[in-house]
Amino acid sequence: MREAAPLTSARPPLGTLAWLVTRDANKTIGSGMASIELLRRTLERRGWLDDREHGVFNAVARFTPGTNVLAYLAALGWSYHGATGAAVGVVAGSVPGSVIVTILTAAAATVDRWRAVRVALTVATLVAAGLVLANAWSLVRPHVRGPRVGWTLASVALAAALSLAGATPVRVLLALAIWGALTPPRRTP
Amino acid sequence: MSLLLLYALLLKASVTSFSGVGALPQIRQDLVVTYRVMTDEDLSRAVLFGRSSPGPVGLYIVSVGHAVRGVPGALVGWLALASPAFLAIPMLALLRRWLHLSRVRSALDAVIVASATLLVPSGLLLARDAIAQLASFL
């Protein structure tokens, strides 16, 4: 498959991408999307990603079966460096954690044996929760600043209502995709 | 259990879920109930290890693989975890091809807004659990 034109011309070198993904995607505990928020901040600060692109990768990741974070990293890596970049993104985002999980399992250690470890893990989870909420805001932010604020609020309300009604996340996303396709922005004359 | 069968079962569970722990019911059905190569306790411990390690929560699949077949099993678990991620590439390619259409753009915007909306309860639940846990330490 040919690599599609990236949304921005600037891109990190492959080695830098590998390092940044390894560093940021393996920094949080309890939620992968918190890691993505850290990575987004790093890449945006360096001019290699903007909120729009982040939103596109996030949408693709949501619709990809399996672990959302790895799908995000595959899409991100492919966008910058094709198949090699995708492989680097997935490996860098999953191997360090996999090694730790394997060591823990092999040692049959119970991480909650020590109080200090439990407290540290809980604090890390609280930080991760904050990052997840920050990620949600970064996704919505471009849409509440444009001309379609009302439409964005209606979309949020619809997604929340469907979710509260018990619809699975995939069904919520599909319903919102249909809603979005049926309500495109009006063309200005 | 052969490594190939283990990979096939873990891949099936991984590819039919859309979140980190979404594969758990299928893994339990296949490995605990049907093939009996691990126990519920092993599975709970795997989830605990997955949540206690940096990176995606779905890493517990690596621990599941290890519980069944040791280090080669862990490698197979990682492969089953990583393989579906590459499905994002054709999806991204298709999306970019159609992104100039206003209806596609609008559908994508709606999905992005919905993703954000769905993240809020996850973040709040994580925070609530963490705060309750911290309170129990005091």
Short mmCIF file of N, CA and C in Angstrom, two decimals, chain B residues 14-93:
data_model
loop_
_atom_site.label_atom_id
_atom_site.label_comp_id
_atom_site.label_asym_id
_atom_site.label_seq_id
_atom_site.Cartn_x
_atom_site.Cartn_y
_atom_site.Cartn_z
N SER B 14 -8.58 -10.48 20.69
CA SER B 14 -8.10 -9.11 20.52
C SER B 14 -8.83 -8.40 19.38
N VAL B 15 -9.01 -9.11 18.28
CA VAL B 15 -9.55 -8.48 17.07
C VAL B 15 -11.07 -8.28 17.18
N THR B 16 -11.70 -8.97 18.10
CA THR B 16 -13.15 -8.79 18.25
C THR B 16 -13.49 -7.86 19.41
N SER B 17 -12.50 -7.11 19.88
CA SER B 17 -12.77 -6.15 20.95
C SER B 17 -12.29 -4.77 20.51
N PHE B 18 -12.81 -3.75 21.17
CA PHE B 18 -12.43 -2.39 20.79
C PHE B 18 -11.89 -1.59 21.97
N SER B 19 -11.44 -2.31 23.00
CA SER B 19 -10.83 -1.60 24.13
C SER B 19 -9.89 -2.57 24.84
N GLY B 20 -9.10 -2.02 25.74
CA GLY B 20 -8.07 -2.81 26.41
C GLY B 20 -8.57 -4.09 27.05
N VAL B 21 -9.59 -3.97 27.89
CA VAL B 21 -10.07 -5.16 28.59
C VAL B 21 -11.29 -5.78 27.89
N GLY B 22 -11.62 -5.26 26.73
CA GLY B 22 -12.79 -5.77 26.00
C GLY B 22 -12.65 -7.23 25.60
N ALA B 23 -11.40 -7.70 25.49
CA ALA B 23 -11.17 -9.08 25.05
C ALA B 23 -11.31 -10.08 26.19
N LEU B 24 -11.45 -9.58 27.40
CA LEU B 24 -11.41 -10.45 28.58
C LEU B 24 -12.46 -11.58 28.56
N PRO B 25 -13.73 -11.28 28.26
CA PRO B 25 -14.72 -12.37 28.27
C PRO B 25 -14.38 -13.51 27.31
N GLN B 26 -13.88 -13.15 26.11
CA GLN B 26 -13.53 -14.17 25.12
C GLN B 26 -12.32 -14.99 25.58
N ILE B 27 -11.33 -14.31 26.16
CA ILE B 27 -10.14 -15.02 26.66
C ILE B 27 -10.55 -15.99 27.76
N ARG B 28 -11.40 -15.54 28.65
CA ARG B 28 -11.84 -16.42 29.75
C ARG B 28 -12.57 -17.64 29.19
N GLN B 29 -13.46 -17.37 28.24
CA GLN B 29 -14.23 -18.47 27.65
C GLN B 29 -13.29 -19.51 27.01
N ASP B 30 -12.30 -19.04 26.25
CA ASP B 30 -11.43 -19.97 25.52
C ASP B 30 -10.39 -20.64 26.42
N LEU B 31 -9.68 -19.86 27.21
CA LEU B 31 -8.53 -20.40 27.93
C LEU B 31 -8.86 -20.96 29.31
N VAL B 32 -9.88 -20.39 29.95
CA VAL B 32 -10.25 -20.88 31.30
C VAL B 32 -11.33 -21.96 31.19
N VAL B 33 -12.37 -21.68 30.42
CA VAL B 33 -13.52 -22.59 30.39
C VAL B 33 -13.32 -23.73 29.38
N THR B 34 -13.00 -23.40 28.14
CA THR B 34 -12.94 -24.43 27.10
C THR B 34 -11.66 -25.27 27.18
N TYR B 35 -10.50 -24.62 27.14
CA TYR B 35 -9.24 -25.38 27.10
C TYR B 35 -8.63 -25.63 28.48
N ARG B 36 -9.06 -24.91 29.48
CA ARG B 36 -8.61 -25.08 30.87
C ARG B 36 -7.09 -25.05 31.00
N VAL B 37 -6.47 -24.10 30.31
CA VAL B 37 -5.02 -23.98 30.40
C VAL B 37 -4.61 -22.90 31.40
N MET B 38 -5.57 -22.20 31.95
CA MET B 38 -5.30 -21.26 33.03
C MET B 38 -6.55 -21.14 33.91
N THR B 39 -6.35 -20.56 35.09
CA THR B 39 -7.47 -20.44 36.03
C THR B 39 -7.97 -19.00 36.06
N ASP B 40 -9.11 -18.81 36.71
CA ASP B 40 -9.62 -17.45 36.89
C ASP B 40 -8.63 -16.60 37.68
N GLU B 41 -7.95 -17.26 38.63
CA GLU B 41 -6.97 -16.52 39.44
C GLU B 41 -5.81 -16.04 38.56
N ASP B 42 -5.35 -16.91 37.66
CA ASP B 42 -4.28 -16.50 36.72
C ASP B 42 -4.74 -15.30 35.90
N LEU B 43 -6.01 -15.36 35.47
CA LEU B 43 -6.53 -14.31 34.61
C LEU B 43 -6.63 -12.98 35.37
N SER B 44 -7.11 -13.06 36.62
CA SER B 44 -7.21 -11.85 37.43
C SER B 44 -5.82 -11.25 37.66
N ARG B 45 -4.86 -12.14 37.92
CA ARG B 45 -3.50 -11.65 38.15
C ARG B 45 -2.94 -10.99 36.88
N ALA B 46 -3.28 -11.59 35.73
CA ALA B 46 -2.81 -11.02 34.46
C ALA B 46 -3.36 -9.61 34.28
N VAL B 47 -4.64 -9.43 34.60
CA VAL B 47 -5.25 -8.10 34.45
C VAL B 47 -4.58 -7.11 35.42
N LEU B 48 -4.31 -7.59 36.64
CA LEU B 48 -3.63 -6.73 37.61
C LEU B 48 -2.26 -6.30 37.10
N PHE B 49 -1.51 -7.26 36.55
CA PHE B 49 -0.17 -6.93 36.02
C PHE B 49 -0.29 -5.95 34.85
N GLY B 50 -1.31 -6.16 34.01
CA GLY B 50 -1.51 -5.26 32.87
C GLY B 50 -1.79 -3.85 33.33
N ARG B 51 -2.59 -3.71 34.37
CA ARG B 51 -2.94 -2.36 34.88
C ARG B 51 -1.81 -1.74 35.68
N SER B 52 -0.90 -2.58 36.16
CA SER B 52 0.20 -2.06 36.99
C SER B 52 1.45 -1.75 36.17
N SER B 53 1.38 -1.97 34.89
CA SER B 53 2.55 -1.74 34.03
C SER B 53 2.32 -0.52 33.16
N PRO B 54 3.40 0.15 32.77
CA PRO B 54 3.22 1.30 31.88
C PRO B 54 2.77 0.86 30.50
N GLY B 55 2.06 1.75 29.82
CA GLY B 55 1.59 1.44 28.46
C GLY B 55 0.14 1.04 28.44
N PRO B 56 -0.31 0.45 27.32
CA PRO B 56 -1.72 0.12 27.17
C PRO B 56 -2.20 -0.89 28.22
N VAL B 57 -3.45 -0.75 28.65
CA VAL B 57 -4.04 -1.69 29.60
C VAL B 57 -4.12 -3.09 28.98
N GLY B 58 -4.25 -3.14 27.65
CA GLY B 58 -4.36 -4.42 26.95
C GLY B 58 -3.13 -5.31 27.08
N LEU B 59 -2.07 -4.81 27.70
CA LEU B 59 -0.85 -5.62 27.87
C LEU B 59 -1.08 -6.86 28.72
N TYR B 60 -2.22 -6.93 29.39
CA TYR B 60 -2.48 -8.13 30.19
C TYR B 60 -2.50 -9.38 29.31
N ILE B 61 -2.72 -9.20 28.01
CA ILE B 61 -2.72 -10.35 27.09
C ILE B 61 -1.32 -11.00 27.06
N VAL B 62 -0.30 -10.19 27.24
CA VAL B 62 1.07 -10.72 27.31
C VAL B 62 1.21 -11.62 28.54
N SER B 63 0.64 -11.16 29.64
CA SER B 63 0.69 -11.94 30.88
C SER B 63 -0.11 -13.23 30.73
N VAL B 64 -1.23 -13.15 30.03
CA VAL B 64 -2.03 -14.35 29.77
C VAL B 64 -1.20 -15.36 28.98
N GLY B 65 -0.53 -14.88 27.94
CA GLY B 65 0.32 -15.77 27.14
C GLY B 65 1.40 -16.42 27.98
N HIS B 66 1.99 -15.63 28.88
CA HIS B 66 3.04 -16.17 29.74
C HIS B 66 2.48 -17.22 30.70
N ALA B 67 1.29 -16.96 31.22
CA ALA B 67 0.68 -17.93 32.15
C ALA B 67 0.43 -19.27 31.47
N VAL B 68 0.18 -19.24 30.16
CA VAL B 68 -0.14 -20.48 29.44
C VAL B 68 1.13 -21.19 28.94
N ARG B 69 2.07 -20.45 28.35
CA ARG B 69 3.23 -21.09 27.73
C ARG B 69 4.57 -20.42 28.05
N GLY B 70 4.68 -19.73 29.15
CA GLY B 70 5.96 -19.14 29.52
C GLY B 70 6.38 -18.01 28.59
N VAL B 71 7.69 -17.80 28.45
CA VAL B 71 8.18 -16.66 27.65
C VAL B 71 7.73 -16.75 26.18
N PRO B 72 7.79 -17.92 25.54
CA PRO B 72 7.26 -17.97 24.15
C PRO B 72 5.78 -17.57 24.11
N GLY B 73 5.05 -17.95 25.13
CA GLY B 73 3.64 -17.58 25.20
C GLY B 73 3.47 -16.08 25.34
N ALA B 74 4.36 -15.45 26.11
CA ALA B 74 4.31 -13.99 26.27
C ALA B 74 4.57 -13.31 24.93
N LEU B 75 5.51 -13.86 24.17
CA LEU B 75 5.82 -13.32 22.84
C LEU B 75 4.60 -13.43 21.92
N VAL B 76 3.95 -14.59 21.99
CA VAL B 76 2.75 -14.82 21.19
C VAL B 76 1.64 -13.85 21.63
N GLY B 77 1.54 -13.62 22.94
CA GLY B 77 0.54 -12.67 23.46
C GLY B 77 0.80 -11.28 22.92
N TRP B 78 2.07 -10.88 22.89
CA TRP B 78 2.41 -9.55 22.36
C TRP B 78 2.04 -9.46 20.87
N LEU B 79 2.33 -10.54 20.13
CA LEU B 79 2.00 -10.54 18.69
C LEU B 79 0.49 -10.40 18.49
N ALA B 80 -0.28 -11.12 19.31
CA ALA B 80 -1.74 -11.05 19.18
C ALA B 80 -2.26 -9.67 19.55
N LEU B 81 -1.57 -9.03 20.47
CA LEU B 81 -1.95 -7.68 20.89
C LEU B 81 -1.62 -6.66 19.81
N ALA B 82 -0.43 -6.83 19.20
CA ALA B 82 0.06 -5.82 18.25
C ALA B 82 -0.55 -5.96 16.86
N SER B 83 -0.83 -7.20 16.44
CA SER B 83 -1.27 -7.41 15.04
C SER B 83 -2.47 -6.56 14.62
N PRO B 84 -3.55 -6.51 15.40
CA PRO B 84 -4.72 -5.75 14.92
C PRO B 84 -4.45 -4.26 14.73
N ALA B 85 -3.42 -3.74 15.41
CA ALA B 85 -3.15 -2.30 15.31
C ALA B 85 -2.88 -1.89 13.87
N PHE B 86 -2.32 -2.80 13.07
CA PHE B 86 -1.96 -2.43 11.70
C PHE B 86 -3.18 -2.29 10.79
N LEU B 87 -4.34 -2.71 11.28
CA LEU B 87 -5.57 -2.48 10.52
C LEU B 87 -5.87 -0.98 10.44
N ALA B 88 -5.24 -0.21 11.32
CA ALA B 88 -5.45 1.24 11.30
C ALA B 88 -4.91 1.86 10.01
N ILE B 89 -3.92 1.21 9.39
CA ILE B 89 -3.27 1.80 8.22
C ILE B 89 -4.22 1.89 7.01
N PRO B 90 -4.86 0.76 6.60
CA PRO B 90 -5.81 0.92 5.49
C PRO B 90 -6.98 1.84 5.84
N MET B 91 -7.38 1.83 7.12
CA MET B 91 -8.47 2.73 7.51
C MET B 91 -8.07 4.19 7.35
N LEU B 92 -6.85 4.50 7.75
CA LEU B 92 -6.36 5.88 7.62
C LEU B 92 -6.22 6.27 6.15
N ALA B 93 -5.73 5.32 5.33
CA ALA B 93 -5.55 5.59 3.90
C ALA B 93 -6.90 5.89 3.25
#
